[in-house]
């Protein structure tokens, strides 16, 4: 049976920094790539204040800078952001209020590809962004 998003958050592997020996996802050989984990991405999202937003690119840049790396892995960062968002959705479906979950709508937009994989109506994301005065 597949793990739930909450289980994936809880069972996060350790973060790591890797010096690339070949180009990968826009990062050049010789540069340091930071590979976060779902828990770190979840903490990042939870730290974004109401009324503020970040793009996925900004999130990756912020995480790389904090870990003294040239870039954050775009592939794993997207996966980990989806895990954080789905865990938050699952928590809401379990009765938690949106004030008590990771505010994934401050990073994700309804038009992002990642949102198509979430078990929530994309319109809900746009509504939350509008309530906080954020661009759709």
Short mmCIF file of C-alpha atoms in Angstrom, two decimals:
data_model
loop_
_atom_site.label_atom_id
_atom_site.label_comp_id
_atom_site.label_asym_id
_atom_site.label_seq_id
_atom_site.Cartn_x
_atom_site.Cartn_y
_atom_site.Cartn_z
CA UNK A 1 0.00 0.00 0.00
CA UNK A 2 1.44 3.42 -0.93
CA UNK A 3 2.44 5.83 1.83
CA UNK A 4 0.22 8.80 2.58
CA UNK A 5 1.56 12.32 2.16
CA UNK A 6 1.76 12.64 5.95
CA UNK A 7 3.83 9.46 6.14
CA UNK A 8 6.15 10.78 3.45
CA UNK A 9 6.59 14.02 5.40
CA UNK A 10 7.33 12.10 8.59
CA UNK A 11 9.74 9.67 6.93
CA UNK A 12 11.81 12.33 5.15
CA UNK A 13 15.31 11.25 4.18
CA UNK A 14 18.21 13.49 5.25
CA UNK A 15 18.90 16.54 3.13
CA UNK A 16 22.13 16.58 1.13
CA UNK A 17 24.42 18.70 -1.01
CA UNK A 18 25.93 17.19 -4.14
CA UNK A 19 28.63 18.52 -6.45
CA UNK A 20 27.44 17.62 -9.94
CA UNK A 21 29.77 15.73 -12.24
CA UNK A 22 27.55 16.53 -15.24
CA UNK A 23 24.88 19.09 -16.12
CA UNK A 24 21.46 18.37 -14.62
CA UNK A 25 18.16 20.28 -14.89
CA UNK A 26 19.80 23.60 -15.73
CA UNK A 27 22.56 23.23 -13.15
CA UNK A 28 26.08 22.98 -14.54
CA UNK A 29 28.69 20.35 -13.79
CA UNK A 30 30.86 21.41 -10.86
CA UNK A 31 28.08 23.36 -9.17
CA UNK A 32 26.62 22.36 -5.81
CA UNK A 33 23.06 21.06 -5.92
CA UNK A 34 20.99 21.05 -2.75
CA UNK A 35 18.50 18.22 -2.33
CA UNK A 36 16.02 19.10 0.39
CA UNK A 37 13.40 16.74 1.77
CA UNK A 38 9.62 16.98 2.21
CA UNK A 39 9.89 18.18 5.81
CA UNK A 40 12.22 21.06 4.93
CA UNK A 41 9.94 22.19 2.09
CA UNK A 42 6.93 21.93 4.43
CA UNK A 43 8.70 24.10 7.03
CA UNK A 44 9.57 26.64 4.32
CA UNK A 45 5.93 26.87 3.22
CA UNK A 46 4.69 27.20 6.82
CA UNK A 47 7.06 30.15 7.37
CA UNK A 48 5.53 32.27 4.58
CA UNK A 49 3.41 34.95 6.28
CA UNK A 50 -0.22 35.55 5.31
CA UNK A 51 -0.50 38.03 2.46
CA UNK A 52 2.89 37.06 1.02
CA UNK A 53 3.73 34.54 -1.64
CA UNK A 54 6.73 32.89 -3.23
CA UNK A 55 7.17 31.26 -6.60
CA UNK A 56 8.54 27.77 -6.84
CA UNK A 57 11.72 29.27 -8.32
CA UNK A 58 12.04 31.68 -5.37
CA UNK A 59 11.58 28.78 -2.98
CA UNK A 60 14.36 26.82 -4.66
CA UNK A 61 16.67 29.86 -4.66
CA UNK A 62 15.96 30.57 -0.98
CA UNK A 63 16.61 26.96 0.02
CA UNK A 64 19.86 26.82 -1.97
CA UNK A 65 21.10 30.06 -0.44
CA UNK A 66 20.33 28.85 3.09
CA UNK A 67 22.35 25.69 2.48
CA UNK A 68 25.23 27.42 0.67
CA UNK A 69 24.50 25.69 -2.64
CA UNK A 70 24.32 26.97 -6.20
CA UNK A 71 20.84 25.57 -6.78
CA UNK A 72 18.12 23.37 -5.32
CA UNK A 73 17.13 20.30 -7.28
CA UNK A 74 14.04 21.38 -9.24
CA UNK A 75 12.75 17.83 -9.64
CA UNK A 76 12.81 16.85 -5.97
CA UNK A 77 11.67 20.33 -4.85
CA UNK A 78 8.51 20.00 -6.94
CA UNK A 79 7.84 16.51 -5.60
CA UNK A 80 8.40 17.63 -2.01
CA UNK A 81 6.14 20.67 -2.48
CA UNK A 82 3.40 18.37 -3.77
CA UNK A 83 3.84 16.11 -0.73
CA UNK A 84 3.57 19.11 1.62
CA UNK A 85 0.48 20.40 -0.16
CA UNK A 86 -1.26 17.03 -0.23
CA UNK A 87 -0.51 16.46 3.45
CA UNK A 88 -2.11 19.84 4.19
CA UNK A 89 -5.17 18.96 2.10
CA UNK A 90 -5.47 15.62 3.87
CA UNK A 91 -5.30 17.41 7.23
CA UNK A 92 -8.12 19.75 6.20
CA UNK A 93 -10.19 16.79 5.04
CA UNK A 94 -9.56 15.33 8.49
CA UNK A 95 -11.02 18.41 10.17
CA UNK A 96 -8.06 20.76 10.69
CA UNK A 97 -8.58 24.40 9.82
CA UNK A 98 -6.63 26.05 7.03
CA UNK A 99 -4.91 28.22 9.66
CA UNK A 100 -3.31 25.07 11.10
CA UNK A 101 -1.89 23.59 7.89
CA UNK A 102 0.99 24.44 5.56
CA UNK A 103 -0.36 27.33 3.42
CA UNK A 104 0.62 25.77 0.09
CA UNK A 105 -1.49 28.32 -1.84
CA UNK A 106 1.18 30.89 -1.02
CA UNK A 107 3.54 29.00 -3.35
CA UNK A 108 1.25 27.11 -5.70
CA UNK A 109 -1.20 28.64 -8.14
CA UNK A 110 -4.19 26.94 -9.70
CA UNK A 111 -2.42 27.04 -13.07
CA UNK A 112 0.70 25.18 -11.84
CA UNK A 113 1.12 21.65 -13.16
CA UNK A 114 1.66 20.36 -9.63
CA UNK A 115 -1.87 21.33 -8.60
CA UNK A 116 -3.40 18.95 -11.13
CA UNK A 117 -2.01 16.09 -9.00
CA UNK A 118 -3.60 17.34 -5.78
CA UNK A 119 -6.94 16.13 -4.45
CA UNK A 120 -8.47 19.60 -4.30
CA UNK A 121 -10.37 21.82 -6.69
CA UNK A 122 -7.93 24.24 -8.30
CA UNK A 123 -10.48 27.04 -7.81
CA UNK A 124 -10.02 26.66 -4.03
CA UNK A 125 -6.36 27.67 -4.43
CA UNK A 126 -7.31 30.78 -6.42
CA UNK A 127 -9.91 31.65 -3.78
CA UNK A 128 -7.36 31.40 -0.94
CA UNK A 129 -4.89 33.52 -2.89
CA UNK A 130 -7.57 36.16 -3.53
CA UNK A 131 -8.56 36.21 0.16
CA UNK A 132 -4.93 37.07 0.99
CA UNK A 133 -4.62 39.65 -1.79
CA UNK A 134 -2.23 37.51 -3.83
CA UNK A 135 -2.11 37.37 -7.62
CA UNK A 136 -3.82 34.30 -9.10
#
